[in-house]
Tab-separated table of C-alpha atoms (C1' of nucleotides) in Angstrom:
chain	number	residue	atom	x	y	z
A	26	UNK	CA	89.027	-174.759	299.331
A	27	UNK	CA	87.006	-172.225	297.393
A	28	UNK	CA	88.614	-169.096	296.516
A	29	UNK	CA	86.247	-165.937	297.387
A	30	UNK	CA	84.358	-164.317	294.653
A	31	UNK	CA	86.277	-161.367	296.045
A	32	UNK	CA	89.403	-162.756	294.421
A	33	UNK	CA	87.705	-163.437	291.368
A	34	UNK	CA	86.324	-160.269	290.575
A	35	UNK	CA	89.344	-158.337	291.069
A	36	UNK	CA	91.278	-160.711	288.303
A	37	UNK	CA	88.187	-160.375	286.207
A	38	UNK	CA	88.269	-156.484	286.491
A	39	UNK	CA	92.308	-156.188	285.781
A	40	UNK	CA	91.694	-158.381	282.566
A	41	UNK	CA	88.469	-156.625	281.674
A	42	UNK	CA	91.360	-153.011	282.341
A	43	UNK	CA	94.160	-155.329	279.938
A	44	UNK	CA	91.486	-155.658	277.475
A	45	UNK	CA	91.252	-151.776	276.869
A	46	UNK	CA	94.716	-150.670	277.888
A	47	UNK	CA	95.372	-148.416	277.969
A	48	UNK	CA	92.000	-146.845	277.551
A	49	UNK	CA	89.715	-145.759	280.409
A	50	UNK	CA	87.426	-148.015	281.373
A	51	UNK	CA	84.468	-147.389	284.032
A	52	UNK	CA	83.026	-149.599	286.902
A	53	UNK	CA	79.354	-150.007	285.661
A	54	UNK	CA	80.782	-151.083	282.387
A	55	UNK	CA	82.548	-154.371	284.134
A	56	UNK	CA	79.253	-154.893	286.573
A	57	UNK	CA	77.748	-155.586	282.951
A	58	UNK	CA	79.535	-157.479	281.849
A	59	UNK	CA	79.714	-160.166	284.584
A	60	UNK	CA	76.170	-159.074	285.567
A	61	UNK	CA	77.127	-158.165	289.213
A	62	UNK	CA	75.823	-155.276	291.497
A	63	UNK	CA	78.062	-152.119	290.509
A	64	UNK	CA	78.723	-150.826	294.816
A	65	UNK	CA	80.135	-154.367	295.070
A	66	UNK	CA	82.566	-154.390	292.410
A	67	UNK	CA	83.881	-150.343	293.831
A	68	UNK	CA	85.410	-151.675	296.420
A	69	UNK	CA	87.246	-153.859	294.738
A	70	UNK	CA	88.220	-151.631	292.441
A	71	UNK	CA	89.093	-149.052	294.744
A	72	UNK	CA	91.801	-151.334	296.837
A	73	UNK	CA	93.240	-152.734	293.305
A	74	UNK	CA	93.459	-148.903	293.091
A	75	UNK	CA	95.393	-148.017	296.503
A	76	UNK	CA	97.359	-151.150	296.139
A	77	UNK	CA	99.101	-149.833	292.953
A	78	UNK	CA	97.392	-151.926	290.611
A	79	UNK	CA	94.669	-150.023	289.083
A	80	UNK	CA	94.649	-145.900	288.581
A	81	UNK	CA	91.529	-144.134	289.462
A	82	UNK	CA	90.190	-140.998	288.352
A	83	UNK	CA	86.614	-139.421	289.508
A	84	UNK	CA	84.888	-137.184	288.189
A	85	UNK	CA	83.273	-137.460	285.079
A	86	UNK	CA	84.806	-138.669	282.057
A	87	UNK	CA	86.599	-140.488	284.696
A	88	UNK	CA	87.434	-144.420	285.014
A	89	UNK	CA	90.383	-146.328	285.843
A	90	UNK	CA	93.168	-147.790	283.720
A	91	UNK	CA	95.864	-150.661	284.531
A	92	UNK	CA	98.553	-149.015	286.596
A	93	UNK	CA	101.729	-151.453	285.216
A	94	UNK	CA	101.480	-153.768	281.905
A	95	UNK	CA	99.760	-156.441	282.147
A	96	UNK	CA	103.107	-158.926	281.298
A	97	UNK	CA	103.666	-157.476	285.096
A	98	UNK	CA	101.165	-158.866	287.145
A	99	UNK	CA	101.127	-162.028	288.159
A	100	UNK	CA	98.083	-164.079	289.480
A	101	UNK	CA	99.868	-165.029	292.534
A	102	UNK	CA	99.909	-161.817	293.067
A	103	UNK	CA	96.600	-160.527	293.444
A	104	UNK	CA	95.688	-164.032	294.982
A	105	UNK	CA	98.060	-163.395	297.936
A	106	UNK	CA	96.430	-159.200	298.526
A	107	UNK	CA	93.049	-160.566	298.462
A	108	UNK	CA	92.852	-163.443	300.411
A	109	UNK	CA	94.522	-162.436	303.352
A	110	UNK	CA	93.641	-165.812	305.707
A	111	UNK	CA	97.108	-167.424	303.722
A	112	UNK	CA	99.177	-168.307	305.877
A	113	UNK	CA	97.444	-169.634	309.067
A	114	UNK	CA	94.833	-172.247	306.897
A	115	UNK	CA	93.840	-175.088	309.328
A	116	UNK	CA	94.384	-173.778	312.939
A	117	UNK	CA	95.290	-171.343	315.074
A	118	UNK	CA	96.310	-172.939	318.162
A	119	UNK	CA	99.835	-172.796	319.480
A	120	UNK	CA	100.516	-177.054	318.841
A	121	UNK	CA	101.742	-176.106	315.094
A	122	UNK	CA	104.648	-176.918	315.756
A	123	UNK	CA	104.175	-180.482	316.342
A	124	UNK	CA	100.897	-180.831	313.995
A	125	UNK	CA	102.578	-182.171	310.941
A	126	UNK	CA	99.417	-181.542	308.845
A	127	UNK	CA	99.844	-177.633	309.244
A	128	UNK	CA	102.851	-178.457	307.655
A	129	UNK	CA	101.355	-180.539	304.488
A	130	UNK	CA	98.599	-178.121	304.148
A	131	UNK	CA	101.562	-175.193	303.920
A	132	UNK	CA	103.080	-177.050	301.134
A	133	UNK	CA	100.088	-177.490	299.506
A	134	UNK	CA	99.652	-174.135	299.434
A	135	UNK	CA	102.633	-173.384	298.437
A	136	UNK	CA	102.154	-175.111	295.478
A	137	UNK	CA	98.780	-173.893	294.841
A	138	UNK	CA	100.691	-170.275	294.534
A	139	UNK	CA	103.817	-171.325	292.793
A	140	UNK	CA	101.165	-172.621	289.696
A	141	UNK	CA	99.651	-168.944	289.928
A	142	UNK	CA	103.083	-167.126	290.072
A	143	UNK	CA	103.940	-168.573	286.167
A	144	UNK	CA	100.523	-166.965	284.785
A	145	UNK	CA	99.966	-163.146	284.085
A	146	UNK	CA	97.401	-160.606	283.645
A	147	UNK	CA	98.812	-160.964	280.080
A	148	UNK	CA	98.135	-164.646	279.626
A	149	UNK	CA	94.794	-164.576	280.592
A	150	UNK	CA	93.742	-162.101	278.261
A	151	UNK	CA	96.064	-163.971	275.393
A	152	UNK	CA	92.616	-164.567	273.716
A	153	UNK	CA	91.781	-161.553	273.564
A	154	UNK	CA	89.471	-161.815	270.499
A	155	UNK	CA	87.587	-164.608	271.851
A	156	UNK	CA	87.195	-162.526	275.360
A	157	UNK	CA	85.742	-158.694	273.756
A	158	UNK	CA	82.548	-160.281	272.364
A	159	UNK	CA	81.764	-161.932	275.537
A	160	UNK	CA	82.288	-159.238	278.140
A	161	UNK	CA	80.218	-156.774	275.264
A	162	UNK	CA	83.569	-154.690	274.387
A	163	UNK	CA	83.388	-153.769	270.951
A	164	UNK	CA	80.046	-155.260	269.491
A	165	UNK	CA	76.588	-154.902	271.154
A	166	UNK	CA	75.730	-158.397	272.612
A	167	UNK	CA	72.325	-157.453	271.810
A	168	UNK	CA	72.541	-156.304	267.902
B	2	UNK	CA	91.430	-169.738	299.930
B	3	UNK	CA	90.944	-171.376	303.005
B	4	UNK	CA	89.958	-174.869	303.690
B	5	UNK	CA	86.572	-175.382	305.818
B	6	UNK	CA	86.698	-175.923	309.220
B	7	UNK	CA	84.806	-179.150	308.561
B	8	UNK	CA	88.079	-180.577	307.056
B	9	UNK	CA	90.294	-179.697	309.183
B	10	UNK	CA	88.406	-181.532	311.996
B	11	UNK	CA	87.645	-184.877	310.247
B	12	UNK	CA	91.474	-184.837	309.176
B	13	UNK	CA	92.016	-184.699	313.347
B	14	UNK	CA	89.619	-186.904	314.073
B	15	UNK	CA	91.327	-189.475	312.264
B	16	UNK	CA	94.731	-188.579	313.422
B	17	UNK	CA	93.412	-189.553	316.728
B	18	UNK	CA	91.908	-192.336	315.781
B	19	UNK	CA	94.980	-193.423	314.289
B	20	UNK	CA	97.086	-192.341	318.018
B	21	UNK	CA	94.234	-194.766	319.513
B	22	UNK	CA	94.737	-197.535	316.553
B	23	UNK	CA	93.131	-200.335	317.312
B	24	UNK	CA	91.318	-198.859	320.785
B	25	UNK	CA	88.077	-197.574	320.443
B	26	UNK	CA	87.588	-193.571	321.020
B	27	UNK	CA	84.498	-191.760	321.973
B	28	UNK	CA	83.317	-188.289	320.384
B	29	UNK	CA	83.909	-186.549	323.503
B	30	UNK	CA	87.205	-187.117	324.128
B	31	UNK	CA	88.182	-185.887	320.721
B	32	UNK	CA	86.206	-182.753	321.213
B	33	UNK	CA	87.598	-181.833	324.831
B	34	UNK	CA	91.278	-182.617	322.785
B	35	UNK	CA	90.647	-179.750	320.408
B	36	UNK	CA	88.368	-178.035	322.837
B	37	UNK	CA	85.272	-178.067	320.249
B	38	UNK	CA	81.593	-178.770	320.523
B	39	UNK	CA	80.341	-182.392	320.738
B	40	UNK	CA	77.645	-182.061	318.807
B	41	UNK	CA	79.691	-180.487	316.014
B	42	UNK	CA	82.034	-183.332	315.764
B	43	UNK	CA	79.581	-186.165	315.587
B	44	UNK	CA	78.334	-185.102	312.198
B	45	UNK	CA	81.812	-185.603	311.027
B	46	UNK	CA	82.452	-188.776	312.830
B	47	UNK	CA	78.955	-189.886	310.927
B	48	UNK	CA	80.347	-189.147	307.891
B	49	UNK	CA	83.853	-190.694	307.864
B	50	UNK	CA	82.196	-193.602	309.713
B	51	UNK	CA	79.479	-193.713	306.013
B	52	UNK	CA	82.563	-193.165	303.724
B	53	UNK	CA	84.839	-196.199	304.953
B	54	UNK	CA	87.472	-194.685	307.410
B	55	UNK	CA	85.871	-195.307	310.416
B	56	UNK	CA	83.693	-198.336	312.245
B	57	UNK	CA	81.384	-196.741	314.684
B	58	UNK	CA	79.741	-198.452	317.486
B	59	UNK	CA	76.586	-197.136	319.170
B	60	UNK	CA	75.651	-197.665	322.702
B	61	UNK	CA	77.269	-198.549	326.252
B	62	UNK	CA	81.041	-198.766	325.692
B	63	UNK	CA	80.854	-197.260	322.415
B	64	UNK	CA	83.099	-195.676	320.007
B	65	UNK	CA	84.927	-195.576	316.995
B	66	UNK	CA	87.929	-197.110	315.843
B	67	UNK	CA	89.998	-196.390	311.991
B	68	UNK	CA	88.621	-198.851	309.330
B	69	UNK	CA	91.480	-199.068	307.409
B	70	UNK	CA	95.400	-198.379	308.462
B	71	UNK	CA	96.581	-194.901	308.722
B	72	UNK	CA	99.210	-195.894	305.810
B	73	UNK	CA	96.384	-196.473	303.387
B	74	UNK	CA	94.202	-192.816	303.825
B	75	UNK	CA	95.885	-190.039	302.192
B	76	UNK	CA	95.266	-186.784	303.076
B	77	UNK	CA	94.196	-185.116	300.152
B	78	UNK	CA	91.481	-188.501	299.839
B	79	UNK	CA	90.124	-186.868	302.857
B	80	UNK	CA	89.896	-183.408	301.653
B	81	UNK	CA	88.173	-184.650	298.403
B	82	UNK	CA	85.929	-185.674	300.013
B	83	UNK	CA	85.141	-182.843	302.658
B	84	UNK	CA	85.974	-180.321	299.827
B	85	UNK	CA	82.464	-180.580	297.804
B	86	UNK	CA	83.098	-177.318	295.632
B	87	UNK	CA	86.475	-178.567	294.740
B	88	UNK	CA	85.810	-178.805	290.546
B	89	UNK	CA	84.554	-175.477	290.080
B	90	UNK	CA	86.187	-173.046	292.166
B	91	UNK	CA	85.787	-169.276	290.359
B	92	UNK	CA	83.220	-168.906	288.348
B	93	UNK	CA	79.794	-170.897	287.350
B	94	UNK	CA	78.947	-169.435	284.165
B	95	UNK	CA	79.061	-171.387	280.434
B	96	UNK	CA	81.694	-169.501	279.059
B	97	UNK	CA	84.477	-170.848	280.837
B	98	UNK	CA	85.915	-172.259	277.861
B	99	UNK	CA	87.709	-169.169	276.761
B	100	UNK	CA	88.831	-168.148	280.093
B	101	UNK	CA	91.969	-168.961	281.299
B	102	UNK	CA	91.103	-167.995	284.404
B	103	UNK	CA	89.672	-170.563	285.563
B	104	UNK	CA	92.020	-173.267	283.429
B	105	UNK	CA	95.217	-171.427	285.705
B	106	UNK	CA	92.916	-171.764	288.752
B	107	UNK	CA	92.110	-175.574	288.115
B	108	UNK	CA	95.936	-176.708	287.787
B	109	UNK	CA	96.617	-174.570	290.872
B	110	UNK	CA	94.020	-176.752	292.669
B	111	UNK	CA	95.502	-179.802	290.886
B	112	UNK	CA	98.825	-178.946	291.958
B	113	UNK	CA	97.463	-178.237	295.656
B	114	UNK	CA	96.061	-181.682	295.916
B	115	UNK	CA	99.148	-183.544	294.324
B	116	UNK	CA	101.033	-182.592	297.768
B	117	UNK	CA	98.447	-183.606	299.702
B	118	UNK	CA	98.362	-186.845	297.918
B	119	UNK	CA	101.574	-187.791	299.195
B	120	UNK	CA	100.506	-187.373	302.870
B	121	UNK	CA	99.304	-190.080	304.626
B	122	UNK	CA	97.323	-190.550	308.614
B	123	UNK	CA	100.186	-192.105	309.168
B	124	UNK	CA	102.590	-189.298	308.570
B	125	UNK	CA	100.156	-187.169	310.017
B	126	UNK	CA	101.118	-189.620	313.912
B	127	UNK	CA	104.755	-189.955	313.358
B	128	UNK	CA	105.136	-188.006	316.298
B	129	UNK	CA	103.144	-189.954	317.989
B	130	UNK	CA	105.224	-189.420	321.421
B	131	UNK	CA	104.739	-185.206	320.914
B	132	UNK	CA	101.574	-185.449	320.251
B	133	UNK	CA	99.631	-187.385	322.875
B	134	UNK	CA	100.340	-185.362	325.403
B	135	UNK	CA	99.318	-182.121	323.538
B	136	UNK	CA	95.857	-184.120	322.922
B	137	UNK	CA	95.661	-185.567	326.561
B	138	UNK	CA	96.132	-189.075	325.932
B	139	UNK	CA	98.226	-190.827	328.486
B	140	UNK	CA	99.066	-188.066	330.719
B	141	UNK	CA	96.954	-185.517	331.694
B	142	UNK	CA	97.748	-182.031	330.371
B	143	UNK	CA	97.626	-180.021	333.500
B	144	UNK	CA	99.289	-182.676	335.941
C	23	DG	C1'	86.489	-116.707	284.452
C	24	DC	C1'	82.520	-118.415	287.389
C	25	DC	C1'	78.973	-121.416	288.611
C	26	DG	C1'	75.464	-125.060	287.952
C	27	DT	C1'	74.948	-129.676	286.374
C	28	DA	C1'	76.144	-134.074	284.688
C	29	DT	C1'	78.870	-138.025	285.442
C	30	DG	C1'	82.195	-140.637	287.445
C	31	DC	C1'	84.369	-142.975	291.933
C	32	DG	C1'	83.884	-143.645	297.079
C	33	DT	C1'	81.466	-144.554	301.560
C	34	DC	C1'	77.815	-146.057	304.649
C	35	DT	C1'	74.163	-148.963	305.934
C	36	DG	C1'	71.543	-152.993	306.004
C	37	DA	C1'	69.611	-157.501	303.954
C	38	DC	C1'	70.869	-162.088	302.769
C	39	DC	C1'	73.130	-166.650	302.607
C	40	DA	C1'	76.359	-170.391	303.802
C	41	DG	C1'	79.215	-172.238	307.256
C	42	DT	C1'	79.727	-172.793	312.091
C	43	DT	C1'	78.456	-173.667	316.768
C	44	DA	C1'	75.506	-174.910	320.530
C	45	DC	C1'	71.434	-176.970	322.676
C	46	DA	C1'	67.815	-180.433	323.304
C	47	DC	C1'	66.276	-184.684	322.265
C	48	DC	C1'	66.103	-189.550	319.940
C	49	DA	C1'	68.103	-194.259	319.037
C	50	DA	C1'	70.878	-198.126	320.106
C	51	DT	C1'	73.690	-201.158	322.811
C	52	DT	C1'	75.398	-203.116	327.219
D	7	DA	C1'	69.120	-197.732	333.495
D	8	DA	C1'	73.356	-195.890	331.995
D	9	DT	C1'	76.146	-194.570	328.279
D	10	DT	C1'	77.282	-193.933	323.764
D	11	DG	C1'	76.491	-192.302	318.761
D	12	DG	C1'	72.817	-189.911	315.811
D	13	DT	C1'	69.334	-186.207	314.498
D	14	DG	C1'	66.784	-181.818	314.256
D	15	DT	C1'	66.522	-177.021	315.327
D	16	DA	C1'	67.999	-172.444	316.290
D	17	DA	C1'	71.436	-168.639	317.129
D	18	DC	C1'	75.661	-166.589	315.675
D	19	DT	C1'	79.301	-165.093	312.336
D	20	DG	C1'	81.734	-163.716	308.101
D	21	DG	C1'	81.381	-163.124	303.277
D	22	DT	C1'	78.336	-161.421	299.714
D	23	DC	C1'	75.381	-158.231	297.508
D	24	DA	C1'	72.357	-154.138	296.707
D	25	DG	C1'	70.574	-149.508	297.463
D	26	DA	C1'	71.132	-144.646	298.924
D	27	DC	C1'	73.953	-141.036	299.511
D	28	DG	C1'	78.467	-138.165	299.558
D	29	DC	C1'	82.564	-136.486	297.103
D	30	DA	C1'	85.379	-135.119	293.023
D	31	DT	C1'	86.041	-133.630	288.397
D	32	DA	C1'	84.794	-131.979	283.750
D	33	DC	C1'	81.701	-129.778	280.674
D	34	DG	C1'	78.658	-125.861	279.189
D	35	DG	C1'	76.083	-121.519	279.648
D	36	DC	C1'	76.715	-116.977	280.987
DNA sequence: GCCGTATGCGTCTGACCAGTTACACCAATT
DNA sequence: AATTGGTGTAACTGGTCAGACGCATACGGC
């Protein structure tokens, strides 16, 4: 009942691309900040891209930027597009139907998304003055 | 978001246990129900037998059999317990404090288990008369 | 205006780790 | 001796991560 660090790092890139909306910001620059590899994070980055979330530009002085406002995005949201195993949880078989814990584990879920739908991109970056010095925005962590 | 395999057996395990309530039930049978290894299951049966839920009997004529009633084992009991990672699901670092990330992600998890607390075994075997057959209990499946 | 180069995203490949599954064998009880 | 749960080991699988390379765009010299 762990969510993938998949998941994770694409809500921690769109509030890393809230926190400079709606400047440019580049892929190496979030790998830093989190200290992850920067090929892992690119794909991530590149589906929040061709799913409408993110806009990409190559090329140099390139980067991408949030593609809607931040108020717009739900957590749900990007919950439900990354982990795609969310609707069959416990079994595939054909006995669903009569297995009533399918059914509680559905509901569970259910609930576990209707929590996420009532927080945004927005809300998580609320703090936003508390979040820049950690993720190295505006000040050198180092100086 | 998916729960571990591991779960969703012990949670069957003791739904047949529960079908079987007071009768003793071997290992094998469950496994050739839900047409997985033995071997597999027996590590779960070990462990539900350690926690409480279930008395296991070595040797000739063997078994086990539900230690408490199905009324009094919730569901989401079980998945606590099954579900090590369950407290920190997104992110390991010390600065989890200012993210709300992780905050929205724990009363999502919160909210996920509060369903499941309302679950019992028993609810699980309501339909007790559906589901023996599915699991080969009286009749055979293919007569 | 054209072309080389720097700098960004994007793709491919493979190593690694945890969870899963199976197999062989041990221990205990009748 | 037969039958049952219990244990250790190894192969397989999906998710995770890193490195090397390809592609696209902008800048600068000419």
């Amino acid at each position: 009942m762990r969510l993938t660090s998949y998941t994770n790092y694409a809500l921690r890139t769109l509030m890393y691309a809230a926190l400079a909306h709606p400047r440019l910001v580049r892929v190496q620059d979030v790998a830093d900040a989190y200290g992850i590899s920067r090929t892992h994070l690119v794909k991530c980055v590149h589906h929040l891209g061709m799913w409408g979330y993110l806009i990409n530009q190559r090329g140099r002085n390139g980067g991408f930027r949030l593609a809607r406002e931040p108020e717009e995005i739900s957590v749900a949201e990007i919950v439900r597009r990354t982990e795609e195993g969310f609707g069959s949880p416990s079994c595939g078989d054909a006995d669903t139907s009569v297995l009533r814990l399918v059914d509680a584990v559905q509901r569970a879920q259910a609930a576990f998304l209707a929590v996420l739908e009532r927080y945004t991109i927005a809300d998580m970056t609320e703090n936003a003055d508390a979040l820049r010095p950690i993720l190295g925005f505006d000040i050198g962590h180092a100086a």
